[in-house]
Short mmCIF file of N, CA and C in Angstrom, two decimals:
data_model
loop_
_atom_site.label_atom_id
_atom_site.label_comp_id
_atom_site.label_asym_id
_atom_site.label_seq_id
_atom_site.Cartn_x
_atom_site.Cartn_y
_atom_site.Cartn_z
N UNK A 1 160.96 126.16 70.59
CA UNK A 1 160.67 127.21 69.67
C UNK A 1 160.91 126.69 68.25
N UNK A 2 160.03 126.83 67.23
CA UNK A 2 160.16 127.30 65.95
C UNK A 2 161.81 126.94 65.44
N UNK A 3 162.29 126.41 64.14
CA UNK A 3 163.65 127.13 63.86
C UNK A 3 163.05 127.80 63.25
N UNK A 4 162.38 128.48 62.62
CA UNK A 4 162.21 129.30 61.38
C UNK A 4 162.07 131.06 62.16
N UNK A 5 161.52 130.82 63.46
CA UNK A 5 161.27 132.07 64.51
C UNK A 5 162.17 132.20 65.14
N UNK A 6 163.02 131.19 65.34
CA UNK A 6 164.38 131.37 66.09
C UNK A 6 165.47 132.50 65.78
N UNK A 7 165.42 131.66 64.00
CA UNK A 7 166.02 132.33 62.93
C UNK A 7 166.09 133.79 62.66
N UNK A 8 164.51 134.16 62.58
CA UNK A 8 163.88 135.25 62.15
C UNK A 8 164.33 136.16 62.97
N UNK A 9 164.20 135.97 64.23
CA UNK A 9 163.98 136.75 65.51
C UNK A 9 166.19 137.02 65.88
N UNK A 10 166.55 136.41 65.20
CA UNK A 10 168.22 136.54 66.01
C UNK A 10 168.69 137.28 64.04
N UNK A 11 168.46 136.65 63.63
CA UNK A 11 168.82 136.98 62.15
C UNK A 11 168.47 138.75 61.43
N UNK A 12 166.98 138.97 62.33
CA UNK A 12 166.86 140.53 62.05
C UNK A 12 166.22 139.93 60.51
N UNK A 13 165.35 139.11 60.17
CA UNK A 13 164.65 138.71 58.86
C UNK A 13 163.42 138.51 59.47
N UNK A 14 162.39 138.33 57.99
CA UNK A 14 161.26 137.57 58.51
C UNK A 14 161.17 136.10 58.45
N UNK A 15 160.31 135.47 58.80
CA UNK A 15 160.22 134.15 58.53
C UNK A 15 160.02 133.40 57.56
N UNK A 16 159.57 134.35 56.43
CA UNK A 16 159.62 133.24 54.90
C UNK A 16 161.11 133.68 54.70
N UNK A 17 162.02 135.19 54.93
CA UNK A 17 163.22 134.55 54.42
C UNK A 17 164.00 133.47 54.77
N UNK A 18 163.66 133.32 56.46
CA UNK A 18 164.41 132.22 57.64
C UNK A 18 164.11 130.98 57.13
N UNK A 19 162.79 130.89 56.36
CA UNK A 19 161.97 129.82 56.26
C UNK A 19 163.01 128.86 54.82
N UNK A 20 162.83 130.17 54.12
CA UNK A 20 164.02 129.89 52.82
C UNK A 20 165.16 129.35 52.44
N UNK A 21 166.08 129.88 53.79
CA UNK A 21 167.51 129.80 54.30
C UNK A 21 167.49 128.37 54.35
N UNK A 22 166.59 127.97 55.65
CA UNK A 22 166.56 126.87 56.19
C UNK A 22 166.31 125.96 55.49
N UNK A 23 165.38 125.94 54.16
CA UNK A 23 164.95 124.24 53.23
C UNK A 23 166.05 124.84 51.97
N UNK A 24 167.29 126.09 52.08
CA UNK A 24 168.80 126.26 51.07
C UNK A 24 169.76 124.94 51.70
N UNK A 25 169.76 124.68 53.30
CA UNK A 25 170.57 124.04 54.15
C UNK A 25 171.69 124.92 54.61
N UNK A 26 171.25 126.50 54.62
CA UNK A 26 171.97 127.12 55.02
C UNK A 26 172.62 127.48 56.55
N UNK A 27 171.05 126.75 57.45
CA UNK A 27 171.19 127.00 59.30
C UNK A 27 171.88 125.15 59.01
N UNK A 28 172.45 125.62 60.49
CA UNK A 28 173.06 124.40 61.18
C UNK A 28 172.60 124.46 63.07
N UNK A 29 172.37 123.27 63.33
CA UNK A 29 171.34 123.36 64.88
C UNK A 29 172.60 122.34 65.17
N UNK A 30 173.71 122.91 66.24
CA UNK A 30 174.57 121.94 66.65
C UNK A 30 175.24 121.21 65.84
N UNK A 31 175.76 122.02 64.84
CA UNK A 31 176.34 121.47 64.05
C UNK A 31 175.85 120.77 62.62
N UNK A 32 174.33 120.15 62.98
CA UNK A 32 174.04 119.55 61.86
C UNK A 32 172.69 120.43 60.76
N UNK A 33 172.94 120.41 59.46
CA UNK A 33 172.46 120.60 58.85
C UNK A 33 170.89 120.43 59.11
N UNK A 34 169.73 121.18 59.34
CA UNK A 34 168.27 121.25 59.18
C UNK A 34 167.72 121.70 58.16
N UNK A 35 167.10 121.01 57.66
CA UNK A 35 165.81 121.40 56.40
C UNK A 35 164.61 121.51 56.40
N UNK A 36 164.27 121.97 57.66
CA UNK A 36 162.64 121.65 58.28
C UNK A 36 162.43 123.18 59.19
N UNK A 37 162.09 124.12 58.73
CA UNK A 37 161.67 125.09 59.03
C UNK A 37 160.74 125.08 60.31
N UNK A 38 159.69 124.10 60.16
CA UNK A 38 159.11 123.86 61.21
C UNK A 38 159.32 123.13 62.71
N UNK A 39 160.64 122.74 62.32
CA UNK A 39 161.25 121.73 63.22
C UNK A 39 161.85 122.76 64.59
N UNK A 40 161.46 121.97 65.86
CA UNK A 40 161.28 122.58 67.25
C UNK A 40 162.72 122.61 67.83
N UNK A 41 163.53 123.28 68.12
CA UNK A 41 164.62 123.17 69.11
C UNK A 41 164.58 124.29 70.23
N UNK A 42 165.76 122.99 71.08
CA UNK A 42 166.12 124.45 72.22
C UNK A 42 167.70 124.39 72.50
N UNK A 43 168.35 124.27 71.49
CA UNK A 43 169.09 124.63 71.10
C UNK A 43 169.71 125.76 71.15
N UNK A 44 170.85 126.40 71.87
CA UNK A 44 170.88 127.90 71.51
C UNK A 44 172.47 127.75 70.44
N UNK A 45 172.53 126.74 69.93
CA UNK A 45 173.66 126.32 69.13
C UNK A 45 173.41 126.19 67.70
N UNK A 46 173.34 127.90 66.87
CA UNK A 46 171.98 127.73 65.61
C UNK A 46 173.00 128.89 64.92
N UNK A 47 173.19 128.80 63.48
CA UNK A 47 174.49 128.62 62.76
C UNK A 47 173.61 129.18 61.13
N UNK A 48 173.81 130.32 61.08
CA UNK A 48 173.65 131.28 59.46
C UNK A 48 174.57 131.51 59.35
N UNK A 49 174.92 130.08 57.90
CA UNK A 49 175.93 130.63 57.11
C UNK A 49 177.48 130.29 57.80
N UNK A 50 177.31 129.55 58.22
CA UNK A 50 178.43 128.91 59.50
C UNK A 50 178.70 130.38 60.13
N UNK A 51 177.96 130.83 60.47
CA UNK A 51 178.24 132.33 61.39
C UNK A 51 177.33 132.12 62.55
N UNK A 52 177.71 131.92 63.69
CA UNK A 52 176.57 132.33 64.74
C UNK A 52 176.11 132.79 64.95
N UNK A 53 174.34 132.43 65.37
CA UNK A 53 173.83 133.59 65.36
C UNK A 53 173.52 133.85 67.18
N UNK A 54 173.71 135.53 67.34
CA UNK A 54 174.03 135.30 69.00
C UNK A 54 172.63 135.42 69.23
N UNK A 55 172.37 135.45 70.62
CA UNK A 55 170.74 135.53 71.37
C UNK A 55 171.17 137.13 71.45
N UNK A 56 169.20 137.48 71.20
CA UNK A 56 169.16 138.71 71.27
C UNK A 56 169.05 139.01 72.90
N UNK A 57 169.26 140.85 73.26
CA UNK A 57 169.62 141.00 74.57
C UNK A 57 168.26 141.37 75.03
N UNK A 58 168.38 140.40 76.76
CA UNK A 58 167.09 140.72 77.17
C UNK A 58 166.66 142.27 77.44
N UNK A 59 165.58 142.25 77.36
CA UNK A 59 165.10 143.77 77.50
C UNK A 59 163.76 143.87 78.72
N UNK A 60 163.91 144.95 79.32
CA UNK A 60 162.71 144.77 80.40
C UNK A 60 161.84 146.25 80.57
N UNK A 61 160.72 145.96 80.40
CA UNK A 61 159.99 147.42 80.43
C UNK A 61 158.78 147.30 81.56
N UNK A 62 158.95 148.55 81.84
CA UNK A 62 158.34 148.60 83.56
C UNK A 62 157.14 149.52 82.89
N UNK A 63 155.92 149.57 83.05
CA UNK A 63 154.55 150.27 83.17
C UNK A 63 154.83 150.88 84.34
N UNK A 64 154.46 152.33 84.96
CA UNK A 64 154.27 152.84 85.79
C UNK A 64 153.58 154.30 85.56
N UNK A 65 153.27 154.44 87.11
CA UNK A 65 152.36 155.97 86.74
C UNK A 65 153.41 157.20 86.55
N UNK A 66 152.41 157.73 86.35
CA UNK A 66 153.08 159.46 86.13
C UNK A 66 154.19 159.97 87.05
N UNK A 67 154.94 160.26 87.43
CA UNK A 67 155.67 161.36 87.99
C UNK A 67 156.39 159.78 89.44
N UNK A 68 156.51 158.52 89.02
CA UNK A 68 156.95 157.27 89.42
C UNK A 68 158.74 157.14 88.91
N UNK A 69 159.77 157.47 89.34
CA UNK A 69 160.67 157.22 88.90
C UNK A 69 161.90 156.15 89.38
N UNK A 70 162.52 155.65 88.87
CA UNK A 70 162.80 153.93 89.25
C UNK A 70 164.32 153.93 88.73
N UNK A 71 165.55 153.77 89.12
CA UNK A 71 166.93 153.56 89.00
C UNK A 71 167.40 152.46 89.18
N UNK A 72 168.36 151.91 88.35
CA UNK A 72 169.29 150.39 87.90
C UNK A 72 170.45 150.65 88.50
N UNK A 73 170.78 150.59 89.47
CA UNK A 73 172.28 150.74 89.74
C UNK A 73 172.87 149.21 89.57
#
């Protein structure tokens, strides 16, 4: 993925601000400083502001018909 979408997407920004952050030297990918917005990781070790940023929570949505009802225990 993207750092700049990585960013965007855990940060709650868009991507020119992520984009911004990232060529300030503000993200850190494992520690080390990135300046390349476009640059690919899979990394989940990604750092605004020496603050972590956590993974967002998965979410799951079910399509179904009318009067179809479905429980999570």
């Amino acid at each position: 993925m993207r750092l700049d979408r990585l960013v965007s997407d855990r940060a709650g920004c868009s991507r020119r601000i992520a984009g911004a952050a990232i060529r300030r030297g503000r993200v850190t990918v494992a520690g080390q400083v990135v300046r390349d917005p476009s640059a690919h990781v899979s990394v989940d070790d990604v750092a605004l502001d020496d603050e972590a940023l956590p993974a967002p929570p998965e979410l799951a949505l079910f399509h179904k018909p009318l009067g179809v009802h479905s429980v999570v225990r």
